[in-house]
Amino acid sequence: MADMEAETVARLLVEQFICRYGVPDELHTDQGRQFESELFQHMCRLLDINKTRTTPFHPQSDGMVERFNRTLAEMLSAVVAKDQLDWDSWIPYVLMAYVRQNMKALGSPRLN
């Protein structure tokens, strides 16, 4: 990501996530200025996304995200080259494995 400005974050969210997976019902963010900007708020209203945010100085509210990040890092460590320069190219494959693992655990009929 070139920068963390609101326009960049909103554009990448739409191009890299929403266009691929659809519009989420809810988006939970921290209180970074890019997420609190008028542009980002407007995008959420246009797409009918219920935007929620973490409580400041209360890291316990980030538990699910932190757990996912830890799992993602563990999965990436199994496939990334020793120089760690190719980690970003593995993200789509690791995410696919993560989703498949969770669908299988939930007994999704699509994986039977």
PDB file of C-alpha atoms in Angstrom:
ATOM      1  CA  MET A   1       0.000   0.000   0.000  1.00  0.00           C
ATOM      2  CA  ALA A   2       1.498   3.301  -1.084  1.00  0.00           C
ATOM      3  CA  ASP A   3       0.191   5.192   1.942  1.00  0.00           C
ATOM      4  CA  MET A   4      -2.520   5.063   4.588  1.00  0.00           C
ATOM      5  CA  GLU A   5      -4.510   8.052   3.371  1.00  0.00           C
ATOM      6  CA  ALA A   6      -8.308   7.715   3.333  1.00  0.00           C
ATOM      7  CA  GLU A   7      -8.524   7.771  -0.463  1.00  0.00           C
ATOM      8  CA  THR A   8      -5.907   5.023  -0.836  1.00  0.00           C
ATOM      9  CA  VAL A   9      -7.456   2.810   1.844  1.00  0.00           C
ATOM     10  CA  ALA A  10     -10.990   3.241   0.461  1.00  0.00           C
ATOM     11  CA  ARG A  11      -9.856   2.538  -3.116  1.00  0.00           C
ATOM     12  CA  LEU A  12      -7.952  -0.597  -2.118  1.00  0.00           C
ATOM     13  CA  LEU A  13     -10.828  -1.823   0.039  1.00  0.00           C
ATOM     14  CA  VAL A  14     -13.181  -1.549  -2.933  1.00  0.00           C
ATOM     15  CA  GLU A  15     -10.773  -2.913  -5.567  1.00  0.00           C
ATOM     16  CA  GLN A  16      -9.126  -5.683  -3.561  1.00  0.00           C
ATOM     17  CA  PHE A  17     -11.934  -6.817  -1.285  1.00  0.00           C
ATOM     18  CA  ILE A  18     -15.422  -5.622  -2.224  1.00  0.00           C
ATOM     19  CA  CYS A  19     -15.024  -6.286  -5.957  1.00  0.00           C
ATOM     20  CA  ARG A  20     -13.829  -9.823  -5.185  1.00  0.00           C
ATOM     21  CA  TYR A  21     -15.982 -10.848  -2.242  1.00  0.00           C
ATOM     22  CA  GLY A  22     -18.937  -8.470  -2.209  1.00  0.00           C
ATOM     23  CA  VAL A  23     -20.009  -5.710   0.137  1.00  0.00           C
ATOM     24  CA  PRO A  24     -19.724  -6.675   3.806  1.00  0.00           C
ATOM     25  CA  ASP A  25     -22.628  -6.007   6.140  1.00  0.00           C
ATOM     26  CA  GLU A  26     -20.240  -4.631   8.745  1.00  0.00           C
ATOM     27  CA  LEU A  27     -16.715  -3.241   8.817  1.00  0.00           C
ATOM     28  CA  HIS A  28     -14.873  -3.029  12.148  1.00  0.00           C
ATOM     29  CA  THR A  29     -11.863  -0.691  12.190  1.00  0.00           C
ATOM     30  CA  ASP A  30      -9.607   1.039  14.629  1.00  0.00           C
ATOM     31  CA  GLN A  31      -9.918   4.788  15.043  1.00  0.00           C
ATOM     32  CA  GLY A  32      -7.280   5.662  12.474  1.00  0.00           C
ATOM     33  CA  ARG A  33      -7.906   8.988  10.778  1.00  0.00           C
ATOM     34  CA  GLN A  34      -8.297   7.287   7.387  1.00  0.00           C
ATOM     35  CA  PHE A  35     -11.267   5.287   8.718  1.00  0.00           C
ATOM     36  CA  GLU A  36     -12.840   8.267  10.464  1.00  0.00           C
ATOM     37  CA  SER A  37     -12.540  10.551   7.421  1.00  0.00           C
ATOM     38  CA  GLU A  38     -15.598  11.963   5.677  1.00  0.00           C
ATOM     39  CA  LEU A  39     -14.600  10.101   2.500  1.00  0.00           C
ATOM     40  CA  PHE A  40     -14.510   6.725   4.244  1.00  0.00           C
ATOM     41  CA  GLN A  41     -17.752   7.424   6.128  1.00  0.00           C
ATOM     42  CA  HIS A  42     -19.428   8.431   2.853  1.00  0.00           C
ATOM     43  CA  MET A  43     -18.231   5.245   1.125  1.00  0.00           C
ATOM     44  CA  CYS A  44     -19.723   3.158   3.949  1.00  0.00           C
ATOM     45  CA  ARG A  45     -23.047   4.998   3.704  1.00  0.00           C
ATOM     46  CA  LEU A  46     -23.177   4.579  -0.092  1.00  0.00           C
ATOM     47  CA  LEU A  47     -22.498   0.848   0.175  1.00  0.00           C
ATOM     48  CA  ASP A  48     -24.783   0.408   3.195  1.00  0.00           C
ATOM     49  CA  ILE A  49     -21.932  -0.865   5.379  1.00  0.00           C
ATOM     50  CA  ASN A  50     -22.439  -0.662   9.132  1.00  0.00           C
ATOM     51  CA  LYS A  51     -19.073   0.726  10.243  1.00  0.00           C
ATOM     52  CA  THR A  52     -18.051   0.010  13.818  1.00  0.00           C
ATOM     53  CA  ARG A  53     -14.795   0.835  15.558  1.00  0.00           C
ATOM     54  CA  THR A  54     -12.645  -0.324  18.394  1.00  0.00           C
ATOM     55  CA  THR A  55     -12.717   1.358  21.760  1.00  0.00           C
ATOM     56  CA  PRO A  56      -9.648   3.546  22.302  1.00  0.00           C
ATOM     57  CA  PHE A  57      -7.103   2.234  24.791  1.00  0.00           C
ATOM     58  CA  HIS A  58      -8.999  -1.057  25.070  1.00  0.00           C
ATOM     59  CA  PRO A  59      -6.992  -3.607  23.046  1.00  0.00           C
ATOM     60  CA  GLN A  60      -9.176  -6.491  24.253  1.00  0.00           C
ATOM     61  CA  SER A  61     -11.782  -5.372  21.722  1.00  0.00           C
ATOM     62  CA  ASP A  62      -9.314  -6.264  18.960  1.00  0.00           C
ATOM     63  CA  GLY A  63      -9.117  -9.906  20.059  1.00  0.00           C
ATOM     64  CA  MET A  64     -10.654 -11.534  16.983  1.00  0.00           C
ATOM     65  CA  VAL A  65      -8.537  -9.473  14.610  1.00  0.00           C
ATOM     66  CA  GLU A  66      -5.357 -10.122  16.584  1.00  0.00           C
ATOM     67  CA  ARG A  67      -6.108 -13.866  16.627  1.00  0.00           C
ATOM     68  CA  PHE A  68      -6.681 -13.897  12.867  1.00  0.00           C
ATOM     69  CA  ASN A  69      -3.443 -11.960  12.284  1.00  0.00           C
ATOM     70  CA  ARG A  70      -1.538 -14.472  14.419  1.00  0.00           C
ATOM     71  CA  THR A  71      -3.069 -17.382  12.468  1.00  0.00           C
ATOM     72  CA  LEU A  72      -2.281 -15.685   9.152  1.00  0.00           C
ATOM     73  CA  ALA A  73       1.339 -15.112  10.220  1.00  0.00           C
ATOM     74  CA  GLU A  74       1.670 -18.763  11.285  1.00  0.00           C
ATOM     75  CA  MET A  75       0.266 -19.997   7.980  1.00  0.00           C
ATOM     76  CA  LEU A  76       2.503 -17.648   5.980  1.00  0.00           C
ATOM     77  CA  SER A  77       5.588 -18.811   7.873  1.00  0.00           C
ATOM     78  CA  ALA A  78       5.013 -22.307   6.478  1.00  0.00           C
ATOM     79  CA  VAL A  79       5.265 -21.199   2.840  1.00  0.00           C
ATOM     80  CA  VAL A  80       7.277 -17.976   2.646  1.00  0.00           C
ATOM     81  CA  ALA A  81      10.844 -18.129   1.330  1.00  0.00           C
ATOM     82  CA  LYS A  82      13.718 -17.767   3.778  1.00  0.00           C
ATOM     83  CA  ASP A  83      14.432 -14.193   2.645  1.00  0.00           C
ATOM     84  CA  GLN A  84      10.767 -13.335   3.365  1.00  0.00           C
ATOM     85  CA  LEU A  85      10.510 -11.197   0.232  1.00  0.00           C
ATOM     86  CA  ASP A  86       7.622 -13.136  -1.308  1.00  0.00           C
ATOM     87  CA  TRP A  87       5.159 -13.154   1.613  1.00  0.00           C
ATOM     88  CA  ASP A  88       2.582 -10.952  -0.124  1.00  0.00           C
ATOM     89  CA  SER A  89       2.331 -13.270  -3.131  1.00  0.00           C
ATOM     90  CA  TRP A  90       1.239 -16.090  -0.793  1.00  0.00           C
ATOM     91  CA  ILE A  91      -1.646 -14.238   0.867  1.00  0.00           C
ATOM     92  CA  PRO A  92      -4.388 -15.326  -1.603  1.00  0.00           C
ATOM     93  CA  TYR A  93      -3.388 -18.989  -1.219  1.00  0.00           C
ATOM     94  CA  VAL A  94      -3.136 -18.828   2.556  1.00  0.00           C
ATOM     95  CA  LEU A  95      -6.518 -17.087   2.778  1.00  0.00           C
ATOM     96  CA  MET A  96      -8.048 -19.767   0.558  1.00  0.00           C
ATOM     97  CA  ALA A  97      -6.660 -22.459   2.874  1.00  0.00           C
ATOM     98  CA  TYR A  98      -7.928 -20.567   5.923  1.00  0.00           C
ATOM     99  CA  VAL A  99     -11.444 -20.219   4.509  1.00  0.00           C
ATOM    100  CA  ARG A 100     -11.507 -23.852   3.389  1.00  0.00           C
ATOM    101  CA  GLN A 101     -10.341 -25.021   6.824  1.00  0.00           C
ATOM    102  CA  ASN A 102     -13.071 -23.036   8.559  1.00  0.00           C
ATOM    103  CA  MET A 103     -15.778 -24.139   6.117  1.00  0.00           C
ATOM    104  CA  LYS A 104     -14.753 -27.746   6.627  1.00  0.00           C
ATOM    105  CA  ALA A 105     -14.839 -27.308  10.414  1.00  0.00           C
ATOM    106  CA  LEU A 106     -18.347 -25.889  10.121  1.00  0.00           C
ATOM    107  CA  GLY A 107     -19.455 -28.817   7.958  1.00  0.00           C
ATOM    108  CA  SER A 108     -20.127 -26.778   4.841  1.00  0.00           C
ATOM    109  CA  PRO A 109     -21.821 -28.967   2.229  1.00  0.00           C
ATOM    110  CA  ARG A 110     -19.738 -27.344  -0.527  1.00  0.00           C
ATOM    111  CA  LEU A 111     -16.652 -29.180   0.691  1.00  0.00           C
ATOM    112  CA  ASN A 112     -18.110 -32.660   1.142  1.00  0.00           C
TER     113      ASN A 112
END
